[in-house]
Tab-separated table of C-alpha atoms in Angstrom:
chain	number	residue	atom	x	y	z
A	1	GLN	CA	84.148	114.601	72.783
A	2	SER	CA	86.456	111.924	71.200
A	3	GLN	CA	88.939	112.571	73.747
A	4	VAL	CA	86.410	111.751	76.597
A	5	MET	CA	84.904	108.601	74.973
A	6	HIS	CA	88.796	107.651	74.331
A	7	VAL	CA	89.196	108.415	77.813
A	8	LEU	CA	86.625	106.533	79.529
A	9	LYS	CA	87.503	103.644	77.577
A	10	GLN	CA	90.710	102.809	78.824
A	11	CYS	CA	90.170	103.189	82.753
A	12	GLN	CA	86.854	101.782	84.195
A	13	VAL	CA	87.906	104.020	87.427
A	14	CYS	CA	87.703	107.121	85.962
A	15	ARG	CA	85.060	109.279	86.350
A	16	ALA	CA	86.270	112.241	84.457
A	17	LEU	CA	84.608	115.476	82.959
A	18	PRO	CA	86.028	116.774	80.442
A	19	SER	CA	87.293	119.783	81.554
A	20	LEU	CA	89.664	117.098	83.235
A	21	LEU	CA	91.151	115.870	80.726
A	22	TYR	CA	94.318	117.579	80.712
A	23	GLN	CA	95.689	115.831	84.081
A	24	GLN	CA	98.020	112.998	83.757
A	25	PRO	CA	96.046	110.362	86.676
A	26	PHE	CA	97.886	110.435	90.451
A	27	CYS	CA	97.755	106.485	90.321
A	28	ARG	CA	99.930	105.813	87.709
A	29	SER	CA	97.804	102.882	86.131
A	30	LYS	CA	98.981	102.799	82.584
A	31	THR	CA	98.001	101.400	79.568
A	32	ARG	CA	100.479	99.186	78.038
A	33	SER	CA	101.105	98.187	74.061
A	34	ARG	CA	101.786	94.347	73.144
A	35	THR	CA	103.770	95.577	70.231
A	36	ARG	CA	107.172	97.221	70.916
A	37	LYS	CA	108.819	100.126	68.835
A	38	VAL	CA	111.958	102.187	68.471
A	39	ASP	CA	109.960	105.381	69.162
A	40	LYS	CA	107.466	104.301	71.893
A	41	THR	CA	106.523	107.308	73.496
A	42	THR	CA	102.994	107.129	73.151
A	43	SER	CA	101.400	108.425	76.488
A	44	SER	CA	98.400	106.254	78.034
A	45	HIS	CA	95.237	108.353	79.943
A	46	ARG	CA	95.801	111.490	80.755
A	47	THR	CA	92.684	111.318	82.778
A	48	ARG	CA	92.092	110.651	86.716
A	49	ALA	CA	89.285	111.875	88.213
A	50	ALA	CA	90.573	114.930	90.293
A	51	LYS	CA	86.957	114.310	92.219
A	52	MET	CA	85.761	110.772	92.726
A	53	GLU	CA	83.283	109.815	95.128
A	54	ARG	CA	84.794	107.389	98.017
A	55	PRO	CA	84.672	103.894	97.361
A	56	VAL	CA	81.401	102.113	98.656
A	57	PRO	CA	83.706	98.667	100.640
A	58	ASP	CA	82.366	95.322	99.189
A	59	GLU	CA	79.068	93.417	101.466
A	60	GLU	CA	82.863	91.816	103.005
A	61	ALA	CA	84.562	94.482	103.633
A	62	GLN	CA	84.702	95.326	107.317
A	63	GLU	CA	83.017	98.013	108.736
A	64	GLN	CA	84.903	101.356	108.871
A	65	ARG	CA	87.214	101.866	111.700
A	66	LEU	CA	90.181	104.807	111.724
A	67	ASP	CA	92.921	104.684	114.066
A	68	GLY	CA	94.331	108.186	113.047
A	69	LYS	CA	92.283	111.188	111.427
A	70	ALA	CA	91.091	110.364	107.328
A	71	PRO	CA	92.634	112.306	104.717
A	72	ASP	CA	91.271	116.228	104.225
A	73	PRO	CA	88.442	116.179	102.092
A	74	GLU	CA	90.070	117.958	99.600
A	75	ASP	CA	93.441	116.252	99.570
A	76	PHE	CA	91.431	113.155	99.304
A	77	ALA	CA	89.418	114.117	95.986
A	78	ASN	CA	92.677	115.192	94.578
A	79	TYR	CA	94.856	112.514	95.650
A	80	PHE	CA	93.934	109.611	98.064
A	81	CYS	CA	90.628	108.357	96.253
A	82	THR	CA	92.590	106.647	93.245
A	83	TYR	CA	94.219	104.685	96.149
A	84	ALA	CA	91.050	103.351	97.393
A	85	TYR	CA	90.222	101.064	94.428
A	86	LEU	CA	91.614	97.622	93.834
A	87	TYR	CA	91.799	98.675	90.176
A	88	HIS	CA	94.499	100.660	90.572
A	89	GLN	CA	96.256	98.319	93.579
A	90	LYS	CA	96.375	95.740	90.600
A	91	GLU	CA	97.493	98.438	88.367
A	92	MET	CA	100.735	98.638	90.514
A	93	LEU	CA	100.908	94.677	92.220
A	94	GLU	CA	101.536	93.704	88.508
A	95	ASP	CA	104.326	96.054	87.886
A	96	HIS	CA	106.947	93.001	88.308
A	97	LYS	CA	109.919	95.102	88.056
A	98	ARG	CA	108.302	97.134	90.907
A	99	THR	CA	106.661	94.763	92.924
A	100	GLY	CA	109.801	92.549	92.271
A	101	ALA	CA	112.524	94.882	93.595
A	102	TYR	CA	110.482	95.485	96.517
A	103	TYR	CA	110.121	91.950	97.671
A	104	GLN	CA	113.474	91.295	96.582
A	105	ALA	CA	114.681	93.997	98.472
A	106	ILE	CA	113.446	92.250	101.638
A	107	MET	CA	113.098	89.098	101.310
A	108	SER	CA	117.256	88.891	100.417
A	109	ASN	CA	118.153	90.900	103.600
A	110	ARG	CA	115.702	88.440	106.043
A	111	ARG	CA	118.717	89.341	108.773
A	112	GLN	CA	117.966	92.924	109.033
A	113	PHE	CA	114.051	92.391	109.553
A	114	GLN	CA	114.374	89.007	111.265
A	115	GLY	CA	112.734	89.891	114.993
A	116	LYS	CA	112.657	93.851	114.100
A	117	VAL	CA	109.197	96.437	114.435
A	118	VAL	CA	108.323	97.898	110.794
A	119	LEU	CA	106.102	100.558	109.920
A	120	ASP	CA	104.829	100.068	106.023
A	121	VAL	CA	103.434	103.945	105.432
A	122	GLY	CA	101.125	103.854	102.732
A	123	THR	CA	100.330	100.079	102.828
A	124	GLY	CA	97.786	99.839	100.149
A	125	SER	CA	96.712	96.344	99.160
A	126	GLY	CA	99.512	94.968	102.563
A	127	ILE	CA	101.649	93.809	100.219
A	128	LEU	CA	105.130	94.986	101.590
A	129	SER	CA	103.884	94.357	104.694
A	130	ILE	CA	103.129	91.039	103.930
A	131	PHE	CA	106.848	90.683	102.867
A	132	ALA	CA	108.330	91.903	106.067
A	133	ALA	CA	106.368	89.697	107.852
A	134	LYS	CA	106.948	86.713	105.835
A	135	ALA	CA	111.268	87.839	106.052
A	136	GLY	CA	110.670	87.432	110.087
A	137	ALA	CA	109.640	90.505	111.483
A	138	LYS	CA	107.950	90.136	114.898
A	139	LYS	CA	105.631	93.067	114.611
A	140	VAL	CA	104.172	95.287	111.151
A	141	TYR	CA	101.832	98.430	111.319
A	142	ALA	CA	100.480	98.726	108.130
A	143	VAL	CA	99.386	102.149	107.859
A	144	GLU	CA	96.674	102.841	105.176
A	145	ALA	CA	94.746	106.543	104.968
A	146	THR	CA	92.031	105.212	102.841
A	147	ASP	CA	89.099	102.645	103.006
A	148	MET	CA	92.065	99.844	101.280
A	149	ALA	CA	93.083	99.356	104.762
A	150	ASN	CA	89.811	96.803	104.728
A	151	HIS	CA	91.370	95.041	101.945
A	152	ALA	CA	94.659	95.057	103.628
A	153	ARG	CA	93.152	93.470	106.813
A	154	LYS	CA	91.126	90.431	104.804
A	155	LEU	CA	94.282	90.069	102.853
A	156	VAL	CA	96.553	89.773	105.495
A	157	ALA	CA	93.995	87.518	107.699
A	158	HIS	CA	93.747	85.427	104.668
A	159	ASN	CA	97.419	84.738	104.349
A	160	LYS	CA	97.078	84.161	108.244
A	161	LEU	CA	99.452	86.685	109.207
A	162	ASP	CA	96.637	88.705	111.171
A	163	GLY	CA	99.345	87.923	114.171
A	164	VAL	CA	102.080	89.954	113.150
A	165	VAL	CA	100.618	92.714	110.761
A	166	GLU	CA	98.216	95.370	112.338
A	167	VAL	CA	96.559	97.144	109.714
A	168	LEU	CA	95.827	100.997	110.665
A	169	GLN	CA	93.397	103.176	108.882
A	170	GLY	CA	94.511	106.855	109.187
A	171	THR	CA	97.115	109.697	107.591
A	172	ILE	CA	100.398	108.423	109.110
A	173	GLU	CA	100.672	112.409	110.176
A	174	THR	CA	97.967	111.605	112.589
A	175	ILE	CA	98.441	107.847	113.954
A	176	GLU	CA	100.053	106.984	116.983
A	177	LEU	CA	102.127	103.933	117.708
A	178	PRO	CA	102.868	101.952	120.709
A	179	GLU	CA	106.781	101.891	120.050
A	180	LYS	CA	109.605	103.087	117.528
A	181	VAL	CA	110.146	100.806	114.558
A	182	ASP	CA	113.151	99.417	113.683
A	183	ILE	CA	112.775	99.816	109.531
A	184	ILE	CA	110.115	101.946	107.815
A	185	ILE	CA	109.146	100.818	103.905
A	186	SER	CA	106.812	102.415	101.754
A	187	GLU	CA	106.458	102.823	97.616
A	188	TRP	CA	105.935	106.867	97.943
A	189	MET	CA	107.306	107.620	94.163
A	190	GLY	CA	105.561	109.278	91.877
A	191	TYR	CA	106.147	110.480	88.216
A	192	PHE	CA	109.152	111.928	87.838
A	193	LEU	CA	110.237	110.624	91.729
A	194	LEU	CA	108.348	114.171	93.382
A	195	ARG	CA	105.218	113.919	92.260
A	196	GLU	CA	102.496	113.280	94.649
A	197	SER	CA	104.418	114.633	97.475
A	198	MET	CA	104.205	111.527	98.985
A	199	LEU	CA	107.867	111.375	100.755
A	200	ASP	CA	106.583	113.962	102.750
A	201	SER	CA	104.783	111.540	104.665
A	202	VAL	CA	107.328	109.658	104.841
A	203	ILE	CA	109.835	111.922	106.554
A	204	VAL	CA	107.251	112.722	109.217
A	205	ALA	CA	107.143	109.125	109.947
A	206	ARG	CA	110.919	108.927	110.459
A	207	ASP	CA	111.213	111.944	112.445
A	208	LYS	CA	108.089	110.750	114.350
A	209	PHE	CA	108.283	106.893	114.948
A	210	LEU	CA	112.211	105.163	113.429
A	211	LYS	CA	114.306	104.562	116.168
A	212	PRO	CA	118.292	105.409	115.896
A	213	GLY	CA	120.434	103.980	113.457
A	214	GLY	CA	116.653	102.542	111.736
A	215	ALA	CA	116.177	102.303	107.967
A	216	LEU	CA	114.286	103.232	105.377
A	217	TYR	CA	113.884	100.708	102.265
A	218	PRO	CA	114.002	102.475	100.209
A	219	SER	CA	117.094	104.383	101.875
A	220	HIS	CA	118.301	106.677	98.484
A	221	ALA	CA	116.259	108.353	95.600
A	222	ALA	CA	118.341	109.950	92.530
A	223	MET	CA	117.097	111.512	89.463
A	224	TYR	CA	117.775	112.364	85.951
A	225	MET	CA	117.486	113.600	82.972
A	226	VAL	CA	118.735	112.903	79.354
A	227	PRO	CA	118.388	114.462	75.531
A	228	ILE	CA	116.262	111.959	73.420
A	229	ARG	CA	114.894	111.881	69.553
A	230	THR	CA	111.124	111.631	69.011
A	231	HIS	CA	108.461	111.696	66.277
A	232	MET	CA	105.928	112.702	69.402
A	233	THR	CA	107.167	116.431	69.394
A	234	ALA	CA	106.070	116.792	65.986
A	235	GLN	CA	102.741	114.877	66.708
A	236	ARG	CA	102.017	117.161	69.439
A	237	VAL	CA	102.756	120.290	67.269
A	238	THR	CA	99.924	118.737	64.972
A	239	GLU	CA	97.730	117.958	67.254
A	240	PHE	CA	97.587	121.483	68.959
A	241	GLN	CA	97.495	122.809	65.772
A	242	GLY	CA	94.511	120.614	64.718
A	243	SER	CA	92.912	121.856	68.197
A	244	MET	CA	93.117	125.563	66.943
A	245	GLU	CA	91.605	124.314	63.437
A	246	SER	CA	88.713	122.703	65.695
A	247	TRP	CA	88.391	126.015	67.634
A	248	ALA	CA	88.014	128.372	64.326
A	249	GLU	CA	85.221	125.775	62.744
A	250	PHE	CA	83.226	126.176	66.291
A	251	LEU	CA	84.013	130.233	66.507
A	252	HIS	CA	81.939	129.697	62.914
A	253	GLU	CA	78.865	127.395	63.915
A	254	MET	CA	78.676	129.805	67.073
A	255	GLN	CA	78.238	132.768	65.091
A	256	ASP	CA	76.120	130.753	62.444
A	257	TYR	CA	73.955	129.009	64.749
A	258	TYR	CA	73.313	131.449	67.790
A	259	GLN	CA	74.879	135.149	66.248
A	260	VAL	CA	77.793	134.750	68.734
A	261	ASP	CA	81.124	135.849	68.822
A	262	LEU	CA	83.444	134.070	70.924
A	263	ASP	CA	86.686	135.116	68.907
A	264	VAL	CA	87.572	137.435	72.070
A	265	LEU	CA	88.202	134.015	73.775
A	266	SER	CA	91.100	132.535	71.284
A	267	ASP	CA	93.968	133.743	72.993
A	268	ASN	CA	92.799	132.052	75.974
A	269	PHE	CA	91.949	128.721	74.181
A	270	ARG	CA	95.569	128.987	72.427
A	271	LYS	CA	97.172	129.282	75.596
A	272	GLU	CA	95.521	126.887	77.530
A	273	GLN	CA	95.872	124.213	73.835
A	274	ARG	CA	99.247	125.429	73.790
A	275	GLU	CA	100.025	124.539	77.946
A	276	TYR	CA	98.577	120.846	77.290
A	277	TYR	CA	100.064	120.049	73.926
A	278	LEU	CA	103.610	121.579	74.261
A	279	HIS	CA	103.856	122.483	78.023
A	280	THR	CA	103.026	119.310	79.997
A	281	GLY	CA	105.251	116.360	80.954
A	282	GLN	CA	103.897	113.396	79.141
A	283	TRP	CA	104.177	109.538	80.385
A	284	THR	CA	106.264	107.649	77.686
A	285	ASP	CA	107.903	104.229	77.225
A	286	VAL	CA	111.269	105.546	75.998
A	287	HIS	CA	113.548	102.845	74.373
A	288	PRO	CA	117.325	103.318	74.981
A	289	GLN	CA	118.264	103.893	71.257
A	290	GLN	CA	116.520	107.556	71.208
A	291	MET	CA	118.682	108.607	73.878
A	292	LEU	CA	121.441	111.082	72.336
A	293	GLY	CA	123.583	110.600	75.245
A	294	SER	CA	124.570	109.371	78.777
A	295	PRO	CA	121.865	110.083	81.092
A	296	CYS	CA	122.741	113.143	83.651
A	297	CYS	CA	121.984	112.305	87.763
A	298	PHE	CA	121.323	116.295	88.391
A	299	LYS	CA	119.898	115.324	92.012
A	300	LYS	CA	120.464	112.589	95.032
A	301	TYR	CA	118.355	112.084	98.220
A	302	ASP	CA	119.679	110.313	101.230
A	303	LEU	CA	116.359	109.823	103.112
A	304	HIS	CA	118.112	109.223	106.011
A	305	LYS	CA	118.909	113.399	106.272
A	306	VAL	CA	116.821	114.691	103.646
A	307	THR	CA	114.614	117.512	105.868
A	308	LEU	CA	110.765	118.270	105.443
A	309	ALA	CA	111.753	121.688	104.725
A	310	GLU	CA	113.955	121.066	102.101
A	311	LEU	CA	111.886	118.917	100.196
A	312	GLN	CA	109.167	121.505	100.130
A	313	ALA	CA	111.416	124.134	99.052
A	314	PRO	CA	112.246	124.911	95.140
A	315	LEU	CA	114.599	122.277	93.566
A	316	VAL	CA	117.437	124.161	91.984
A	317	GLU	CA	120.320	122.416	90.069
A	318	GLU	CA	122.395	123.459	87.442
A	319	PHE	CA	123.858	120.473	85.563
A	320	SER	CA	125.526	119.477	81.806
A	321	MET	CA	123.750	116.714	79.365
A	322	HIS	CA	126.159	115.953	76.954
A	323	VAL	CA	124.854	115.051	73.364
A	324	ALA	CA	127.335	112.068	72.062
A	325	ASP	CA	125.429	111.400	69.062
A	326	GLY	CA	124.257	115.235	68.150
A	327	GLY	CA	120.863	116.311	67.723
A	328	PRO	CA	118.384	117.629	67.210
A	329	VAL	CA	116.926	117.445	70.967
A	330	GLU	CA	113.327	117.187	70.407
A	331	ALA	CA	112.644	116.168	73.688
A	332	LEU	CA	114.472	115.758	77.457
A	333	CYS	CA	113.413	112.838	79.378
A	334	GLY	CA	113.265	112.456	82.979
A	335	TYR	CA	113.213	109.674	85.264
A	336	PHE	CA	114.613	108.286	88.521
A	337	ASP	CA	115.534	104.912	90.651
A	338	VAL	CA	115.711	104.244	93.876
A	339	SER	CA	118.125	101.907	96.142
A	340	PHE	CA	117.673	99.660	99.031
A	341	ARG	CA	120.704	99.936	101.227
A	342	GLY	CA	119.554	99.634	104.890
A	343	SER	CA	121.174	102.677	106.877
A	344	ASP	CA	125.117	102.800	108.286
A	345	GLU	CA	124.210	101.427	111.473
A	346	ASN	CA	122.334	98.602	110.039
A	347	PRO	CA	123.417	98.108	106.025
A	348	ALA	CA	121.527	95.696	103.720
A	349	ASP	CA	123.669	92.707	102.907
A	350	ASN	CA	122.738	93.139	99.803
A	351	ASP	CA	121.723	96.459	97.558
A	352	VAL	CA	118.635	96.073	95.639
A	353	LYS	CA	118.471	99.020	92.904
A	354	LEU	CA	114.799	99.906	91.705
A	355	THR	CA	115.077	102.000	88.549
A	356	THR	CA	112.912	103.729	85.862
A	357	SER	CA	115.516	104.442	83.163
A	358	PRO	CA	114.549	103.251	79.384
A	359	ASP	CA	114.622	99.631	79.097
A	360	PRO	CA	114.271	97.547	75.894
A	361	THR	CA	111.992	95.297	77.665
A	362	GLY	CA	109.507	98.111	78.410
A	363	ALA	CA	108.779	100.610	81.317
A	364	THR	CA	107.619	99.920	84.583
A	365	HIS	CA	104.098	101.493	85.507
A	366	TRP	CA	106.294	105.061	86.313
A	367	GLY	CA	107.326	105.329	82.338
A	368	GLN	CA	109.347	107.895	81.898
A	369	GLN	CA	108.518	111.601	81.824
A	370	VAL	CA	109.172	113.504	78.609
A	371	PHE	CA	109.371	117.229	78.242
A	372	TYR	CA	109.006	118.049	74.087
A	373	VAL	CA	111.110	120.822	73.246
A	374	HIS	CA	110.055	122.827	69.989
A	375	PRO	CA	111.710	124.269	67.981
A	376	ALA	CA	113.973	121.117	68.608
A	377	LEU	CA	117.797	122.485	69.743
A	378	ASP	CA	120.006	121.646	67.312
A	379	CYS	CA	123.694	120.163	68.354
A	380	ALA	CA	127.068	118.555	66.818
A	381	PRO	CA	127.770	115.096	67.943
A	382	GLY	CA	130.259	116.309	71.202
A	383	ASP	CA	128.214	119.570	72.341
A	384	LYS	CA	126.330	119.445	75.851
A	385	LEU	CA	123.077	121.558	77.187
A	386	LYS	CA	123.757	123.215	79.784
A	387	ALA	CA	120.485	123.435	81.922
A	388	LYS	CA	119.708	125.657	84.644
A	389	PHE	CA	116.415	123.724	86.301
A	390	THR	CA	113.948	125.036	88.944
A	391	MET	CA	111.440	122.452	90.142
A	392	THR	CA	108.536	123.809	92.224
A	393	ARG	CA	105.400	122.304	94.273
A	394	LYS	CA	102.292	124.067	92.343
A	395	LYS	CA	100.599	126.546	94.503
A	396	GLU	CA	96.583	125.178	94.011
A	397	ASN	CA	97.843	121.432	94.648
A	398	HIS	CA	100.997	120.783	96.219
A	399	ARG	CA	100.869	117.502	94.734
A	400	LEU	CA	101.452	118.630	91.458
A	401	LEU	CA	104.677	120.365	90.042
A	402	GLN	CA	105.773	122.976	88.019
A	403	ILE	CA	109.556	123.173	86.211
A	404	ARG	CA	111.300	125.546	84.769
A	405	MET	CA	114.773	124.905	82.942
A	406	GLY	CA	117.142	127.679	80.651
A	407	VAL	CA	118.720	125.630	78.513
A	408	LYS	CA	121.734	126.661	76.254
A	409	VAL	CA	123.854	124.561	73.672
A	410	GLU	CA	127.932	124.754	74.945
A	411	GLY	CA	130.240	123.169	72.665
A	412	PRO	CA	132.885	123.980	69.786
A	413	SER	CA	129.933	123.935	67.101
A	414	ILE	CA	128.625	126.408	65.315
A	415	TYR	CA	124.964	125.719	67.188
A	416	ALA	CA	126.348	126.583	70.590
A	417	GLU	CA	126.985	130.139	68.968
A	418	GLN	CA	123.531	129.980	67.536
A	419	ASN	CA	122.301	129.408	71.197
A	420	ALA	CA	124.675	131.401	73.270
A	421	THR	CA	121.195	132.663	74.402
A	422	PRO	CA	119.705	130.253	77.104
A	423	ARG	CA	116.469	128.960	75.954
A	424	GLU	CA	113.717	129.238	78.245
A	425	LEU	CA	111.756	126.301	78.542
A	426	HIS	CA	108.494	125.766	81.319
A	427	TYR	CA	106.742	122.701	81.847
A	428	ASN	CA	103.505	121.633	83.927
A	429	ILE	CA	103.615	117.610	85.844
A	430	GLU	CA	100.355	117.064	86.299
């Protein structure tokens, strides 16, 4: 009950049931502390309801009109619903590292946008379309799957840009445009880059609507991992143990009150709690001082070339992470960056990068994903962690991810001998 109250107090949009408390919010909204500690790996609220009622537009919102098909009801409940709330749009817009990077990428490349036709995939509030129009685009198609399209139309009109920006409601897969476009802009990134699987929709739009030689903003993406130190691993173990102690008390109460023995479910409960506390990636705000070595870039994407089949297949990579400072390695930290370079035929005049790397000034709303390692891996200075990494989409929900890693210590130290057999790790990104 305390977990439920804690989550509901933090987020007024949440309508979560206790059984959904183990999910991270698709909406990526995060509570932020006003103070900063060197080991700031506290997670934000974990919950966004997997099933929410479709928001009722306010009285001034336009009558709903669909230019394409609405999202599948199950996909709407699992994903799209949160993006129909202004509360969530505000959370993303006020991430000024995010919004500022898009503004700079568009406004510092006015020459590329001047007189061009632009498609904004997943426009939300319409902010990127407004930037494109201000940069001189002659036409912007702003596509939004949810009723947020009503608010986007209102915002565009209020800024006197409705002669340039046309908001279309429907999924990008079902929308039709009267012409090809020169540029596609989109803010599609999820936790650890690929959670939410929205890049699929951008690639569909690219193949369907982008002119030959056209540009995507962003154009490139990269994924990183780095070993870190953190007290949160020990804290999560303590929380897991506390959960099991609470279960033991619960068993006694059920026996005393109702003469029912529930101990047959103890192994199942232990597995469930272990998955949540120790095998679920957690939103964090990592300080650079926690990093034990240089980050390893283990995957790069050129968005002009990557195919839908590549994105939907398992991501399998082998890479090494140097542990310059020595261990123990208490967690692995994953993050991403995207670059706005234009295309080979129409390169940007000014390259802009948006990174979610550990930053002493604080994280973006994406934060970083931390994967706890328990027990910790001992390493000596100069050792490295050799990792075989596999990431797949969950069968029950393709917007969530599963990671499996085999990790071993390599180097001249005694720890390498002790860890010659790879440690098998697995995590969920929910």
